[in-house]
Short mmCIF file of C-alpha atoms in Angstrom, two decimals:
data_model
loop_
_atom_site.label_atom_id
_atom_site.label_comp_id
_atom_site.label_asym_id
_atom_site.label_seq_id
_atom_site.Cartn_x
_atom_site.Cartn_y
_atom_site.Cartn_z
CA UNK A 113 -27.78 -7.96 -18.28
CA UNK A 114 -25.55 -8.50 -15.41
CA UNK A 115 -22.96 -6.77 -16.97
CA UNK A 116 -24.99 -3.62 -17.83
CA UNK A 117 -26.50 -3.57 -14.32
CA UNK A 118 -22.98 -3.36 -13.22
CA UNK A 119 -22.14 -0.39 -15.62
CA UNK A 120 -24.79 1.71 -14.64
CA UNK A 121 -24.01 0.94 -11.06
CA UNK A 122 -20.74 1.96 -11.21
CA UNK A 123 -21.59 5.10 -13.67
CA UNK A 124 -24.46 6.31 -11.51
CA UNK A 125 -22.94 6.05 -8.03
CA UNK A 126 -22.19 9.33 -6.39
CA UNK A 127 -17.76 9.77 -5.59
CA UNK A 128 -17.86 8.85 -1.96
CA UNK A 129 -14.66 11.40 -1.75
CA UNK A 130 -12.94 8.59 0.49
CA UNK A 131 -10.03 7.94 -1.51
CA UNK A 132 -6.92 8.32 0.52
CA UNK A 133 -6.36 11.66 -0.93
CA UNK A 134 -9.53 12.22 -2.48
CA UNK A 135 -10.77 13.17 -6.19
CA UNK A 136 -9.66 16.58 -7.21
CA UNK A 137 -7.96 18.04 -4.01
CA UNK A 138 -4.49 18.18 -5.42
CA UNK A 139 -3.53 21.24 -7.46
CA UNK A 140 -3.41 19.68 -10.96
CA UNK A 141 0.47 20.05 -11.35
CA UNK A 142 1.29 18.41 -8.47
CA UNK A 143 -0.96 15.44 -9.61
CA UNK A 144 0.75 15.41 -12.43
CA UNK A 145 3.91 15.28 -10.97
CA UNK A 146 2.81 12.51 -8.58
CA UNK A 147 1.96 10.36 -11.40
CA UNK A 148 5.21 10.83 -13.30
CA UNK A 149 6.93 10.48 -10.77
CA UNK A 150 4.74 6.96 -9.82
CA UNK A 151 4.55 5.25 -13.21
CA UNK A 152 8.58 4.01 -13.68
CA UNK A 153 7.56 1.84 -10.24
CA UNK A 154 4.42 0.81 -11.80
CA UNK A 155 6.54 -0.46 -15.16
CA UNK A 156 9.30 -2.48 -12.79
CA UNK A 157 6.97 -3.66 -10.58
CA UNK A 158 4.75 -5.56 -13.92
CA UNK A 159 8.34 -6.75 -15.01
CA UNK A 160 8.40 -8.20 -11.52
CA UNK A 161 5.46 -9.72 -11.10
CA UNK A 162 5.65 -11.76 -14.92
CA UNK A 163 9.13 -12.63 -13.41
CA UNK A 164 7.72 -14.28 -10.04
CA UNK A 165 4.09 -15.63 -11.87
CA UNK A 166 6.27 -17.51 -15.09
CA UNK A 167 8.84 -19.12 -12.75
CA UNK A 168 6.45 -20.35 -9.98
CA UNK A 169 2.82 -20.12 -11.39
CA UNK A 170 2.03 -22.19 -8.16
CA UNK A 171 2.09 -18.26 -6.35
CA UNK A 172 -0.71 -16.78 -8.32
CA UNK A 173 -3.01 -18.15 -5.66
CA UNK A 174 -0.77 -16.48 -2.99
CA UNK A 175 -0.39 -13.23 -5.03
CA UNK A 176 -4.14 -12.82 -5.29
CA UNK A 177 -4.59 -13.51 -1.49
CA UNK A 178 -1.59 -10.48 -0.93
CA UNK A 179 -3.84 -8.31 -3.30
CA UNK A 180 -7.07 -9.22 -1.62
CA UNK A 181 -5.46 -8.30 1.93
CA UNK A 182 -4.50 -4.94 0.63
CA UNK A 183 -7.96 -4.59 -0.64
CA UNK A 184 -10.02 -5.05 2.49
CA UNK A 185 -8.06 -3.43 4.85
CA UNK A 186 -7.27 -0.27 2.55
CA UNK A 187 -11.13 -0.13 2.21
CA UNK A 188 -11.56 0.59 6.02
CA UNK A 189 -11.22 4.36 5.80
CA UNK A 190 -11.83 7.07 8.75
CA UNK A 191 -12.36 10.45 7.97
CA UNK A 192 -9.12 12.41 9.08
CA UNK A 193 -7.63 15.53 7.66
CA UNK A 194 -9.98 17.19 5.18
CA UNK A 195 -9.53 15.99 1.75
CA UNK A 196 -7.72 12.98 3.13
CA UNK A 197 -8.98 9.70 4.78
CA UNK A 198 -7.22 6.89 7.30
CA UNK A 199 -7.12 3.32 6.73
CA UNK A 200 -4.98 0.40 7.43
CA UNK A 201 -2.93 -0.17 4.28
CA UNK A 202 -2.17 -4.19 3.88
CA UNK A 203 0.78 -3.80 1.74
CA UNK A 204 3.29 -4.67 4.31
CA UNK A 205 2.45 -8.50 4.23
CA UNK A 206 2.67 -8.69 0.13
CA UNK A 207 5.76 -6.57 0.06
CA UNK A 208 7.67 -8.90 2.74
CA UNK A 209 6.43 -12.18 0.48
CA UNK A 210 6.96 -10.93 -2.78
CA UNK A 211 8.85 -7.79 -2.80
CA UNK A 212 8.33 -3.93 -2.79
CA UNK A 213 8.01 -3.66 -6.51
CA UNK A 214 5.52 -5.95 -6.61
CA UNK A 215 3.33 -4.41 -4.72
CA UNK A 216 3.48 -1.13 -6.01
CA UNK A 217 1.08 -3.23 -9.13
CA UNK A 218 -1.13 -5.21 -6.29
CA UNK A 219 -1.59 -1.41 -4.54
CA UNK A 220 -2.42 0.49 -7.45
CA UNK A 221 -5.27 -2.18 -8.85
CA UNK A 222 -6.49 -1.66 -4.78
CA UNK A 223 -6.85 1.70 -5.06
CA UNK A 224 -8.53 1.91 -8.97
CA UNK A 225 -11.02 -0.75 -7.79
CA UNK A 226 -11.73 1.39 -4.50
CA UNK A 227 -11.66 3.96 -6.79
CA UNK A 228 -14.42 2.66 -9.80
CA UNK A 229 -16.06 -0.18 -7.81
CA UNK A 230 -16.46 1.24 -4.57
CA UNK A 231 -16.97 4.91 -6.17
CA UNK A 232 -14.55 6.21 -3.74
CA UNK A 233 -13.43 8.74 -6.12
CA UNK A 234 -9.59 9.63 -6.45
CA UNK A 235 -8.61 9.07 -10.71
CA UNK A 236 -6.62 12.70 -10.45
CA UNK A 237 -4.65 12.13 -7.09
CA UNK A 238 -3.89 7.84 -8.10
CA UNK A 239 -0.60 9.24 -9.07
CA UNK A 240 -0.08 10.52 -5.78
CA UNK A 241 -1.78 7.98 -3.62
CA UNK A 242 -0.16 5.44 -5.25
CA UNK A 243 3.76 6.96 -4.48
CA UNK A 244 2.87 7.34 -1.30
CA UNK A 245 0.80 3.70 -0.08
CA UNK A 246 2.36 0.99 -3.27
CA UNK A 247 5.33 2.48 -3.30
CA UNK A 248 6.84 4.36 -0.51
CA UNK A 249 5.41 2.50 2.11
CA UNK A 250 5.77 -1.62 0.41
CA UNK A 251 9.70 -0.66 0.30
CA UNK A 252 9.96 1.02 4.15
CA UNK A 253 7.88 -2.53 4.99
CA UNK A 254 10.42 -4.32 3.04
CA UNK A 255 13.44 -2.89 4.44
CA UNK A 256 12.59 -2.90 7.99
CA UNK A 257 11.13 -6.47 7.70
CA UNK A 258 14.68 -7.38 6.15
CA UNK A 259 17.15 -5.44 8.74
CA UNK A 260 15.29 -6.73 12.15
CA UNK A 261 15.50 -10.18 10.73
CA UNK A 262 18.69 -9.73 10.12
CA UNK A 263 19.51 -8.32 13.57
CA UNK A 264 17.10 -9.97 15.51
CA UNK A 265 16.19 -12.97 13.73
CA UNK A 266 12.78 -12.92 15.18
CA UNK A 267 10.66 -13.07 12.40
CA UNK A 268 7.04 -12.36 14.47
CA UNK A 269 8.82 -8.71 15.42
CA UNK A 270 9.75 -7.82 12.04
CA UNK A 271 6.44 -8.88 10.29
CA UNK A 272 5.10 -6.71 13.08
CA UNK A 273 7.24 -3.85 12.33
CA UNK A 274 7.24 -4.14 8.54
CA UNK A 275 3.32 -3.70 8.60
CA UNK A 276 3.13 -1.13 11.30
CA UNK A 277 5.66 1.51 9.46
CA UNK A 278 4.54 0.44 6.27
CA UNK A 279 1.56 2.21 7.08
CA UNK A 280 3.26 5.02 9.18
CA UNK A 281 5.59 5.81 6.14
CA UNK A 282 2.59 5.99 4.01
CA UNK A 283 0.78 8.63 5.94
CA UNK A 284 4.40 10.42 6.13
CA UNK A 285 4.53 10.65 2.78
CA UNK A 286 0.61 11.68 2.49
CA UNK A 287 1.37 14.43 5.04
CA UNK A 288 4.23 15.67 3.15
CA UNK A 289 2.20 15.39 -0.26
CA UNK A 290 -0.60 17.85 1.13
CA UNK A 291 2.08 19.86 2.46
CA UNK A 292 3.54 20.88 -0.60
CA UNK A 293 1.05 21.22 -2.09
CA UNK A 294 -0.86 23.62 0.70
CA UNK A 295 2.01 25.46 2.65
CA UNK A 296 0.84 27.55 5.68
CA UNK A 297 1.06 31.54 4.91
CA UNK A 298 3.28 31.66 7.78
CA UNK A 299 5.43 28.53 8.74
CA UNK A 300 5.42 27.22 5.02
CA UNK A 301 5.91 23.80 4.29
CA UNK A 302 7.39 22.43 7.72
CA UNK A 303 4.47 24.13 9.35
CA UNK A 304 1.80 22.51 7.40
CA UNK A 305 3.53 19.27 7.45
CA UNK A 306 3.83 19.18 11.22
CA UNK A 307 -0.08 20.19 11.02
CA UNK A 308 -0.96 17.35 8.94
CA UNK A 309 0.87 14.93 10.14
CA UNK A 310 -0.12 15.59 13.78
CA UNK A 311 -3.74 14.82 12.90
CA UNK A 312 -3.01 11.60 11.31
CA UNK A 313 -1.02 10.26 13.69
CA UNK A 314 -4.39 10.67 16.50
CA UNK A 315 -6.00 7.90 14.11
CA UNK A 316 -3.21 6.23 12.20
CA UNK A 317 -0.48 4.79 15.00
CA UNK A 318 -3.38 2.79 16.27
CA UNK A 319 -4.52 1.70 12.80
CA UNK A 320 -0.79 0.68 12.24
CA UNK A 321 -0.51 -0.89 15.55
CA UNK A 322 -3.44 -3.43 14.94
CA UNK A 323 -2.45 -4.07 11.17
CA UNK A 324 0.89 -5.35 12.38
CA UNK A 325 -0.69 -7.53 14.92
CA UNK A 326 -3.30 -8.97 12.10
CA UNK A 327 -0.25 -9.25 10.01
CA UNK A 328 1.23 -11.22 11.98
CA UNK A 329 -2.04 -13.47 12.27
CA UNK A 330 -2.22 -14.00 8.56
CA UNK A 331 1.36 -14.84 8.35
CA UNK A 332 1.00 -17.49 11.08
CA UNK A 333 -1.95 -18.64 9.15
CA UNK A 334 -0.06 -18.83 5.64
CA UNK A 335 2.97 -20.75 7.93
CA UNK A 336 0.57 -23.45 9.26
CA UNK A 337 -1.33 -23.92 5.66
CA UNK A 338 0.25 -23.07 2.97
CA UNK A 339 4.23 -24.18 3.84
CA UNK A 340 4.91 -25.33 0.53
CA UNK A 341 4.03 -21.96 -1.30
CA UNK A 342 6.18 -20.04 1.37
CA UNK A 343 9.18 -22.61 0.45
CA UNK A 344 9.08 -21.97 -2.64
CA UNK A 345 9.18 -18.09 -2.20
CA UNK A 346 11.97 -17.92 0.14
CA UNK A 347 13.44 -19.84 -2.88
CA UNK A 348 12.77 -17.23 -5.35
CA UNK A 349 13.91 -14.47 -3.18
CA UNK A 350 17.64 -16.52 -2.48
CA UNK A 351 18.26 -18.43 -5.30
CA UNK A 352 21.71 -19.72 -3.84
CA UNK A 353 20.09 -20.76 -0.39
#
């Protein structure tokens, strides 16, 4: 019974249209393109995740937790530019403890749940939304978090930096998606990229601001509690160390 309630539930509910780009905005070749062009991350970042889960099941909990941050934060969407919405992203945090690839997995289940569950809407334009806030955006966290460690070796800054243009990149990417695929009549692509992305940034920079500062929370949090789990990660990520 439960299980049928849930079915018609999630057949019945109206789309919400509050998917990051939402259902049926993108002209259908360029969500087409946006999921070929999605999918080989999809395939490396399974491979990666059976890596990290058979060599240290002790993480799943940890994964889960990464998954789950993505989740509710990615869930807290403002309207923004029509046919798009803004939210904090959450894949900074998973990307610095497990990897980019990894998340690009943990970000697509976020956004088919959001998708199904929460009847956001968004099946045609996953391809897209995926590139753009599991992919793009997990490997700009990555990288930053990585180089300011490396030349600042304070690890609070780069957590906060990781998440904040995490979610920056993402939008970057979003603006440049729409932009494509709508050019201005006039100033073409540039033009409706600068368009775009101006009206994000009014709602995303301070979205991005306080996800790097809750980040950074969370991370102190996972530091004081779960040590032992973040051991055995740094282990994973330098075998040699």
């Amino acid at each position: 019974m439960a299980a049928c309630s849930c079915i018609l539930v999630m057949v019945s509910a109206a789309p919400a249209r509050a998917m990051h780009i939402m259902e049926g905005f993108l002209p259908a070749g360029w969500a087409i393109f946006w999921w070929v062009a999605f999918l080989p991350f999809l395939i490396l970042g399974i491979r990666s995740i059976t890596r990290i889960t058979r060599q240290n099941p002790e993480l799943k909990l940890l994964l889960a937790l990464s998954g789950a941050f993505c989740f509710v934060l990615s869930a807290l969407k403002v309207p923004s530019v029509t046919g798009s919405s803004s939210h904090p992203t959450g894949t900074g945090l998973g990307a610095v403890l497990f990897g980019p690839l990894s998340m690009s997995v943990l970000g697509t289940l976020v956004l088919l749940f959001q998708a199904l569950l929460l009847a956001h809407g968004g099946i045609t334009t996953l391809g897209a939304n995926a590139m753009s806030m599991a992919v793009v955006g997990p490997f700009v966290a990555y990288g930053i978090y990585r180089l300011t460690v490396r030349v600042s070796g304070k690890q609070g800054i780069a957590l906060f930096l990781a998440a904040a243009l995490g979610d920056l990149s993402t939008y970057v990417v979003t603006s440049g998606q729409l932009a494509i695929a709508f050019p201005e009549e006039t100033t073409g692509i540039w033009g409706s990229f600068i368009k775009f992305a101006g009206i994000f940034a009014v709602t995303q920079i301070p979205l991005a601001i306080s996800e790097g500062l809750l980040t950074v929370l969370v991370w102190n949090w996972l530091q004081a509690y779960n040590q032992e789990d973040l051991q055995s990660l740094h282990a994973l990520q330098n075998p040699s160390s």
